Amino acid sequence: MEEIRQFKKRYCSGAIINGLIAGTGFIMFGFKSFGKGLILGTLFSILNFILLNEMISMKLGVTQAKLILLAICSACFRYIILAFPLILSIKMEQFNFIAVIFGIFAVQIVILVDTLFVKPPKRQA
């Protein structure tokens, strides 16, 4: 369980640091709506990842019927959570829609880059 917590912390920290650096860079160079959209999407990406992680641990030790219901409710709730920044970016000009989409994939991008380019930590026996 501790190993999962370390990965969650690593991926969320990487996503928020990269999102804030990139978002701040865009804002500093005059692309305010793009920078704000990237930061907004990244925050909701992290929220989605944390909720996914919590739902996985809730699924352990439940019956098959309850597991199916929990999986459907979890997916629907997380889709609603991810729709919120998209709708916000459509309604408000201060958030760029494309940047929000990139931000929503922030955690997945960090996981992909970590998997492809970072040497995995040694496991303790």
PDB file of C-alpha atoms in Angstrom:
ATOM      1  CA  MET A   1       0.000   0.000   0.000  1.00  0.00           C
ATOM      2  CA  GLU A   2       2.899   2.319   0.760  1.00  0.00           C
ATOM      3  CA  GLU A   3       4.303   1.737  -2.728  1.00  0.00           C
ATOM      4  CA  ILE A   4       1.006   2.827  -4.290  1.00  0.00           C
ATOM      5  CA  ARG A   5       0.991   5.972  -2.148  1.00  0.00           C
ATOM      6  CA  GLN A   6       4.518   6.788  -3.332  1.00  0.00           C
ATOM      7  CA  PHE A   7       3.524   6.424  -6.986  1.00  0.00           C
ATOM      8  CA  LYS A   8       0.419   8.550  -6.464  1.00  0.00           C
ATOM      9  CA  LYS A   9       2.481  11.266  -4.780  1.00  0.00           C
ATOM     10  CA  ARG A  10       5.135  11.079  -7.487  1.00  0.00           C
ATOM     11  CA  TYR A  11       2.687  11.373 -10.379  1.00  0.00           C
ATOM     12  CA  CYS A  12       0.520  14.080  -8.811  1.00  0.00           C
ATOM     13  CA  SER A  13       3.569  16.111  -7.779  1.00  0.00           C
ATOM     14  CA  GLY A  14       5.050  15.801 -11.250  1.00  0.00           C
ATOM     15  CA  ALA A  15       1.791  16.843 -12.897  1.00  0.00           C
ATOM     16  CA  ILE A  16       1.216  19.886 -10.685  1.00  0.00           C
ATOM     17  CA  ILE A  17       4.828  21.074 -10.914  1.00  0.00           C
ATOM     18  CA  ASN A  18       4.905  20.722 -14.708  1.00  0.00           C
ATOM     19  CA  GLY A  19       1.443  22.258 -15.056  1.00  0.00           C
ATOM     20  CA  LEU A  20       2.312  25.243 -12.893  1.00  0.00           C
ATOM     21  CA  ILE A  21       5.645  25.833 -14.614  1.00  0.00           C
ATOM     22  CA  ALA A  22       4.148  25.554 -18.103  1.00  0.00           C
ATOM     23  CA  GLY A  23       1.047  27.551 -17.161  1.00  0.00           C
ATOM     24  CA  THR A  24       3.085  30.300 -15.549  1.00  0.00           C
ATOM     25  CA  GLY A  25       5.356  30.384 -18.585  1.00  0.00           C
ATOM     26  CA  PHE A  26       2.417  30.829 -20.931  1.00  0.00           C
ATOM     27  CA  ILE A  27       0.975  33.557 -18.720  1.00  0.00           C
ATOM     28  CA  MET A  28       4.321  35.380 -18.583  1.00  0.00           C
ATOM     29  CA  PHE A  29       4.648  35.309 -22.382  1.00  0.00           C
ATOM     30  CA  GLY A  30       1.187  36.786 -22.874  1.00  0.00           C
ATOM     31  CA  PHE A  31      -0.897  33.643 -23.407  1.00  0.00           C
ATOM     32  CA  LYS A  32      -2.960  34.109 -20.243  1.00  0.00           C
ATOM     33  CA  SER A  33      -5.998  32.079 -21.271  1.00  0.00           C
ATOM     34  CA  PHE A  34      -3.804  29.177 -22.389  1.00  0.00           C
ATOM     35  CA  GLY A  35      -1.810  29.202 -19.146  1.00  0.00           C
ATOM     36  CA  LYS A  36      -4.923  29.398 -16.982  1.00  0.00           C
ATOM     37  CA  GLY A  37      -6.570  26.619 -18.979  1.00  0.00           C
ATOM     38  CA  LEU A  38      -3.542  24.382 -18.587  1.00  0.00           C
ATOM     39  CA  ILE A  39      -3.465  24.910 -14.831  1.00  0.00           C
ATOM     40  CA  LEU A  40      -7.223  24.334 -14.515  1.00  0.00           C
ATOM     41  CA  GLY A  41      -7.066  21.116 -16.524  1.00  0.00           C
ATOM     42  CA  THR A  42      -4.074  19.888 -14.529  1.00  0.00           C
ATOM     43  CA  LEU A  43      -5.860  20.423 -11.211  1.00  0.00           C
ATOM     44  CA  PHE A  44      -8.857  18.436 -12.385  1.00  0.00           C
ATOM     45  CA  SER A  45      -6.578  15.742 -13.814  1.00  0.00           C
ATOM     46  CA  ILE A  46      -5.021  15.304 -10.377  1.00  0.00           C
ATOM     47  CA  LEU A  47      -8.451  15.246  -8.719  1.00  0.00           C
ATOM     48  CA  ASN A  48      -9.581  12.579 -11.190  1.00  0.00           C
ATOM     49  CA  PHE A  49      -6.455  10.481 -10.530  1.00  0.00           C
ATOM     50  CA  ILE A  50      -6.928  10.678  -6.766  1.00  0.00           C
ATOM     51  CA  LEU A  51     -10.596   9.691  -7.058  1.00  0.00           C
ATOM     52  CA  LEU A  52      -9.676   6.768  -9.319  1.00  0.00           C
ATOM     53  CA  ASN A  53      -7.121   5.601  -6.789  1.00  0.00           C
ATOM     54  CA  GLU A  54      -9.602   5.824  -3.921  1.00  0.00           C
ATOM     55  CA  MET A  55     -12.287   3.973  -5.860  1.00  0.00           C
ATOM     56  CA  ILE A  56      -9.898   1.117  -6.641  1.00  0.00           C
ATOM     57  CA  SER A  57      -9.198   0.566  -2.955  1.00  0.00           C
ATOM     58  CA  MET A  58     -12.954   0.670  -2.209  1.00  0.00           C
ATOM     59  CA  LYS A  59     -13.571  -2.170  -4.678  1.00  0.00           C
ATOM     60  CA  LEU A  60     -11.575  -4.704  -2.694  1.00  0.00           C
ATOM     61  CA  GLY A  61     -13.654  -7.261  -0.833  1.00  0.00           C
ATOM     62  CA  VAL A  62     -17.134  -6.423  -2.180  1.00  0.00           C
ATOM     63  CA  THR A  63     -19.648  -8.623  -3.950  1.00  0.00           C
ATOM     64  CA  GLN A  64     -19.851  -8.806  -7.749  1.00  0.00           C
ATOM     65  CA  ALA A  65     -23.148  -6.883  -7.949  1.00  0.00           C
ATOM     66  CA  LYS A  66     -21.880  -4.131  -5.678  1.00  0.00           C
ATOM     67  CA  LEU A  67     -18.622  -4.027  -7.645  1.00  0.00           C
ATOM     68  CA  ILE A  68     -20.469  -3.405 -10.934  1.00  0.00           C
ATOM     69  CA  LEU A  69     -22.598  -0.667  -9.402  1.00  0.00           C
ATOM     70  CA  LEU A  70     -19.565   0.948  -7.789  1.00  0.00           C
ATOM     71  CA  ALA A  71     -17.621   0.845 -11.070  1.00  0.00           C
ATOM     72  CA  ILE A  72     -20.452   2.473 -13.034  1.00  0.00           C
ATOM     73  CA  CYS A  73     -21.055   5.164 -10.416  1.00  0.00           C
ATOM     74  CA  SER A  74     -17.323   5.839 -10.121  1.00  0.00           C
ATOM     75  CA  ALA A  75     -16.893   6.243 -13.873  1.00  0.00           C
ATOM     76  CA  CYS A  76     -19.928   8.508 -14.203  1.00  0.00           C
ATOM     77  CA  PHE A  77     -18.829  10.686 -11.281  1.00  0.00           C
ATOM     78  CA  ARG A  78     -15.304  11.051 -12.652  1.00  0.00           C
ATOM     79  CA  TYR A  79     -16.654  11.946 -16.121  1.00  0.00           C
ATOM     80  CA  ILE A  80     -18.790  14.647 -14.537  1.00  0.00           C
ATOM     81  CA  ILE A  81     -15.728  15.920 -12.664  1.00  0.00           C
ATOM     82  CA  LEU A  82     -13.750  16.066 -15.935  1.00  0.00           C
ATOM     83  CA  ALA A  83     -16.612  17.747 -17.787  1.00  0.00           C
ATOM     84  CA  PHE A  84     -16.609  20.651 -15.345  1.00  0.00           C
ATOM     85  CA  PRO A  85     -13.369  22.336 -16.565  1.00  0.00           C
ATOM     86  CA  LEU A  86     -14.347  21.714 -20.186  1.00  0.00           C
ATOM     87  CA  ILE A  87     -17.707  23.417 -19.724  1.00  0.00           C
ATOM     88  CA  LEU A  88     -16.035  26.202 -17.773  1.00  0.00           C
ATOM     89  CA  SER A  89     -13.573  26.786 -20.612  1.00  0.00           C
ATOM     90  CA  ILE A  90     -16.404  26.944 -23.152  1.00  0.00           C
ATOM     91  CA  LYS A  91     -18.385  29.429 -21.073  1.00  0.00           C
ATOM     92  CA  MET A  92     -15.486  31.656 -19.957  1.00  0.00           C
ATOM     93  CA  GLU A  93     -12.966  33.235 -22.299  1.00  0.00           C
ATOM     94  CA  GLN A  94     -10.281  33.379 -19.618  1.00  0.00           C
ATOM     95  CA  PHE A  95      -9.673  29.604 -20.035  1.00  0.00           C
ATOM     96  CA  ASN A  96      -8.494  28.166 -23.343  1.00  0.00           C
ATOM     97  CA  PHE A  97     -10.417  25.007 -24.286  1.00  0.00           C
ATOM     98  CA  ILE A  98      -7.443  23.265 -25.954  1.00  0.00           C
ATOM     99  CA  ALA A  99      -5.202  24.032 -22.970  1.00  0.00           C
ATOM    100  CA  VAL A 100      -7.779  22.528 -20.604  1.00  0.00           C
ATOM    101  CA  ILE A 101      -7.752  19.342 -22.706  1.00  0.00           C
ATOM    102  CA  PHE A 102      -3.942  19.180 -22.469  1.00  0.00           C
ATOM    103  CA  GLY A 103      -4.190  19.781 -18.720  1.00  0.00           C
ATOM    104  CA  ILE A 104      -6.723  16.981 -18.279  1.00  0.00           C
ATOM    105  CA  PHE A 105      -4.105  14.575 -19.627  1.00  0.00           C
ATOM    106  CA  ALA A 106      -1.345  15.929 -17.353  1.00  0.00           C
ATOM    107  CA  VAL A 107      -1.181  12.935 -14.989  1.00  0.00           C
ATOM    108  CA  GLN A 108      -1.290  10.465 -17.871  1.00  0.00           C
ATOM    109  CA  ILE A 109       1.532  12.336 -19.618  1.00  0.00           C
ATOM    110  CA  VAL A 110       3.630  12.268 -16.440  1.00  0.00           C
ATOM    111  CA  ILE A 111       2.999   8.518 -16.086  1.00  0.00           C
ATOM    112  CA  LEU A 112       3.970   7.925 -19.719  1.00  0.00           C
ATOM    113  CA  VAL A 113       7.150  10.012 -19.500  1.00  0.00           C
ATOM    114  CA  ASP A 114       8.061   8.382 -16.194  1.00  0.00           C
ATOM    115  CA  THR A 115       7.560   4.918 -17.656  1.00  0.00           C
ATOM    116  CA  LEU A 116       9.530   5.615 -20.839  1.00  0.00           C
ATOM    117  CA  PHE A 117      12.399   7.785 -19.646  1.00  0.00           C
ATOM    118  CA  VAL A 118      12.922   7.503 -15.900  1.00  0.00           C
ATOM    119  CA  LYS A 119      14.831   4.606 -14.402  1.00  0.00           C
ATOM    120  CA  PRO A 120      12.532   2.754 -11.979  1.00  0.00           C
ATOM    121  CA  PRO A 121      13.517   2.785  -8.305  1.00  0.00           C
ATOM    122  CA  LYS A 122      15.049  -0.399  -6.931  1.00  0.00           C
ATOM    123  CA  ARG A 123      12.666  -2.577  -4.988  1.00  0.00           C
ATOM    124  CA  GLN A 124      13.503  -3.558  -1.480  1.00  0.00           C
ATOM    125  CA  ALA A 125      13.514  -7.294  -0.810  1.00  0.00           C
TER     126      ALA A 125
END
